[in-house]
Amino acid sequence: MDIAHAAGAEVYLDAVHHAPHDLIDVKAWDADYCVCSAYKFFGPHVGLLWGRRARLEELVPYKLRPAPSLPPGKWMAGTQNFAAIAGTKAAIDYIASIGAQDASGGDRRSHLRAAFAAIKEYEMILARQLLDGLQQMDGITLYGIPAADPSQRVPTFAVNLRGLTSQQAAEQLAAKGIYAWGGDYYAVDVCEALGQQPDGMLRLGILHTNSAGDIANALDAIASELAAPVT
């Protein structure tokens, strides 16, 4: 951030995949803008934008003429989606409830901080279980950082299975009750840089709602696909 700001650049962060796994802290990140989608942290399909007030006041959005000229009103396209806003609050309250027992008496922010500390610790246990299992298999290509280091990554892994496209692998795992995603998941440039277009990669994601049994089942399903004859 310091390098970008020293060069006169503004910093825009997309925290969409970070949001369900760790605390969003725009002050600590020293960002100018931060966006995410509530559906990623168990809420409705609605986008969220945070920006420094001075930045939001300077920018001129394409807006309805009668809309206010100051934020937040000038960023609203019309009547707000009140149902989605209520659902977003409920999702945030749900996450905060996870940390309430560890931060009793505090405010919602302290509960969120405690919740994400617990979520991160638990998810990393499952991530290590998944990585250990994958790295023991022949025929698996793992992309990205191999170590399940909480300071470096969230517990989502891109892999490919020998002899299968990512879509084929996703369909085969779905038949075994394992939900994964094949393709580029809109990360086209990354997939191109890794030489994985047009088929993309298989995405395996972990949340705090998963269990060690879920990971074991996924590893068993992957192992059975690798053991199957290549047609």
XYZ file of C-alpha atoms in Angstrom:
231
model
C 0.000 0.000 0.000
C 2.789 2.395 0.907
C 4.470 1.899 -2.473
C 1.215 2.532 -4.344
C 0.356 5.618 -2.335
C 3.909 6.959 -2.636
C 3.503 6.778 -6.403
C 0.233 8.691 -6.218
C -1.910 5.650 -6.969
C -5.154 4.743 -5.261
C -5.600 1.225 -3.884
C -8.740 -0.741 -4.769
C -9.123 -4.098 -3.026
C -11.476 -6.891 -4.052
C -12.032 -8.810 -0.815
C -14.751 -11.062 -2.181
C -12.899 -14.314 -1.539
C -11.318 -13.090 1.671
C -14.637 -12.179 3.296
C -15.854 -15.606 4.529
C -12.452 -16.597 5.902
C -10.899 -13.609 7.657
C -11.684 -10.172 9.059
C -11.924 -7.273 6.612
C -9.937 -4.394 8.098
C -9.730 -1.444 5.711
C -7.944 0.697 8.294
C -5.153 -1.815 8.771
C -4.903 -2.351 5.020
C -4.819 1.413 4.348
C -6.998 0.893 1.276
C -8.790 3.630 -0.623
C -11.624 1.349 -1.715
C -12.722 -2.145 -0.760
C -15.488 -4.235 -2.296
C -16.996 -7.667 -1.708
C -20.234 -9.570 -2.246
C -22.462 -10.573 0.650
C -23.281 -13.939 -0.895
C -19.673 -14.954 -0.277
C -20.176 -14.644 3.484
C -23.542 -16.451 3.569
C -25.722 -13.447 2.734
C -27.875 -12.481 -0.261
C -26.525 -11.648 -3.693
C -25.677 -7.987 -3.183
C -22.464 -6.001 -3.609
C -20.776 -3.877 -0.943
C -18.482 -0.896 -1.506
C -16.411 0.917 1.103
C -14.388 3.960 0.150
C -12.618 6.824 1.837
C -15.099 9.669 2.125
C -12.797 12.119 0.340
C -12.443 9.711 -2.593
C -16.168 9.070 -2.843
C -16.883 12.801 -2.749
C -14.359 13.498 -5.540
C -15.608 10.847 -7.971
C -18.479 11.682 -10.278
C -20.695 8.626 -10.764
C -23.262 8.110 -13.479
C -26.391 8.800 -11.461
C -29.998 9.829 -11.662
C -30.251 13.615 -11.948
C -32.458 14.040 -8.848
C -30.213 11.816 -6.736
C -28.131 13.589 -4.066
C -24.721 14.945 -5.067
C -23.000 13.717 -1.906
C -22.316 10.151 -0.745
C -23.801 7.791 0.030
C -26.875 8.984 -1.880
C -25.089 9.763 -5.132
C -23.991 6.116 -5.354
C -27.549 4.784 -5.122
C -29.270 3.943 -8.392
C -32.700 4.376 -6.836
C -34.688 2.698 -4.088
C -32.372 0.493 -2.117
C -32.756 -3.276 -1.942
C -33.972 -3.316 1.651
C -34.551 -7.077 1.725
C -30.954 -7.728 0.667
C -29.669 -5.183 3.186
C -31.580 -6.953 5.954
C -30.201 -10.283 4.780
C -26.672 -8.907 4.762
C -27.043 -7.712 8.350
C -28.352 -11.129 9.346
C -25.325 -12.797 7.754
C -22.941 -10.475 9.605
C -24.811 -11.102 12.855
C -24.507 -14.857 12.266
C -20.723 -14.615 11.929
C -20.535 -12.365 14.989
C -22.515 -14.936 16.995
C -19.679 -17.429 16.456
C -17.294 -15.125 18.312
C -19.728 -13.824 20.926
C -18.859 -16.558 23.409
C -15.164 -15.693 23.152
C -15.700 -11.932 23.389
C -18.663 -11.688 25.739
C -19.662 -8.164 26.643
C -17.940 -6.628 23.643
C -19.455 -4.948 20.629
C -20.227 -6.630 17.325
C -16.824 -5.731 15.880
C -15.022 -7.497 18.733
C -17.303 -10.492 18.229
C -16.433 -10.549 14.521
C -12.739 -10.352 15.346
C -13.053 -13.321 17.717
C -15.190 -15.239 15.223
C -12.724 -14.924 12.385
C -9.816 -15.878 14.627
C -11.665 -19.100 15.489
C -12.788 -19.671 11.884
C -9.268 -19.178 10.548
C -7.750 -21.585 13.072
C -10.355 -24.267 12.358
C -10.255 -23.898 8.577
C -6.479 -24.223 8.551
C -6.734 -27.591 10.330
C -9.005 -28.815 7.530
C -6.787 -27.205 4.885
C -3.735 -29.056 6.159
C -5.725 -32.301 6.137
C -6.730 -31.726 2.520
C -3.256 -30.681 1.393
C -1.567 -33.607 3.137
C -3.956 -35.991 1.428
C -3.587 -34.415 -2.016
C 0.195 -34.317 -1.856
C 0.304 -38.054 -1.201
C -1.540 -38.811 -4.447
C 0.007 -39.376 -7.853
C -1.801 -37.648 -10.677
C -2.666 -34.431 -8.811
C -1.372 -31.049 -9.944
C -1.716 -28.391 -7.243
C -1.493 -24.714 -8.194
C -0.518 -21.847 -5.924
C 1.046 -21.871 -2.482
C 1.331 -25.507 -1.302
C 1.731 -24.775 2.398
C -1.445 -24.168 4.398
C -0.010 -21.068 6.045
C -2.796 -18.874 7.481
C -0.737 -15.763 6.822
C -0.456 -16.484 3.108
C -3.722 -17.900 1.819
C -7.337 -18.797 2.351
C -8.374 -22.481 2.226
C -9.349 -22.673 -1.439
C -7.250 -24.851 -3.712
C -6.943 -25.126 -7.474
C -5.998 -28.591 -8.701
C -6.250 -30.798 -11.747
C -6.669 -34.554 -11.891
C -4.687 -36.589 -14.384
C -6.729 -37.575 -17.427
C -9.716 -35.340 -16.649
C -10.655 -31.802 -17.536
C -11.721 -29.691 -14.593
C -15.351 -29.921 -15.674
C -15.172 -33.693 -15.988
C -13.584 -33.938 -12.557
C -16.263 -31.686 -11.037
C -19.031 -33.806 -12.550
C -17.450 -37.050 -11.391
C -17.030 -35.733 -7.842
C -20.597 -34.388 -7.831
C -21.819 -37.910 -8.581
C -20.049 -38.955 -5.375
C -21.621 -36.167 -3.324
C -18.602 -33.845 -3.396
C -19.281 -30.281 -4.517
C -16.412 -28.670 -6.425
C -16.200 -26.240 -9.322
C -14.511 -26.606 -12.687
C -13.429 -23.888 -15.098
C -11.735 -20.522 -14.694
C -14.186 -19.057 -12.091
C -13.725 -15.719 -13.877
C -9.970 -15.735 -13.150
C -9.197 -15.897 -16.868
C -5.839 -14.125 -16.724
C -4.541 -16.354 -13.932
C -5.622 -19.504 -15.759
C -3.941 -18.259 -18.941
C -0.736 -17.480 -17.037
C -0.755 -21.023 -15.639
C -1.404 -22.495 -19.077
C -4.788 -23.825 -18.017
C -7.132 -22.278 -20.556
C -9.667 -23.157 -21.857
C -10.313 -26.020 -19.418
C -9.347 -24.189 -16.230
C -8.849 -25.959 -12.911
C -10.863 -27.808 -10.301
C -11.564 -25.618 -7.265
C -11.820 -27.193 -3.813
C -13.018 -24.785 -1.132
C -13.285 -25.167 2.639
C -15.501 -23.261 5.066
C -16.015 -23.425 8.818
C -19.215 -25.383 8.133
C -17.139 -28.295 6.817
C -15.818 -31.143 8.943
C -12.848 -33.477 8.949
C -15.233 -36.139 7.660
C -16.064 -33.956 4.662
C -12.373 -33.645 3.823
C -11.847 -37.397 4.183
C -14.793 -38.069 1.868
C -13.431 -35.637 -0.716
C -9.991 -37.243 -0.619
C -11.509 -40.704 -1.005
C -13.574 -39.523 -3.992
C -10.531 -37.925 -5.653
C -8.428 -41.024 -5.045
C -11.100 -43.227 -6.623
C -11.174 -41.014 -9.725
C -7.399 -41.195 -10.056
C -7.548 -44.970 -9.696
C -10.145 -45.328 -12.455
C -8.892 -46.314 -15.933
C -8.344 -43.353 -18.253
C -10.713 -43.604 -21.223
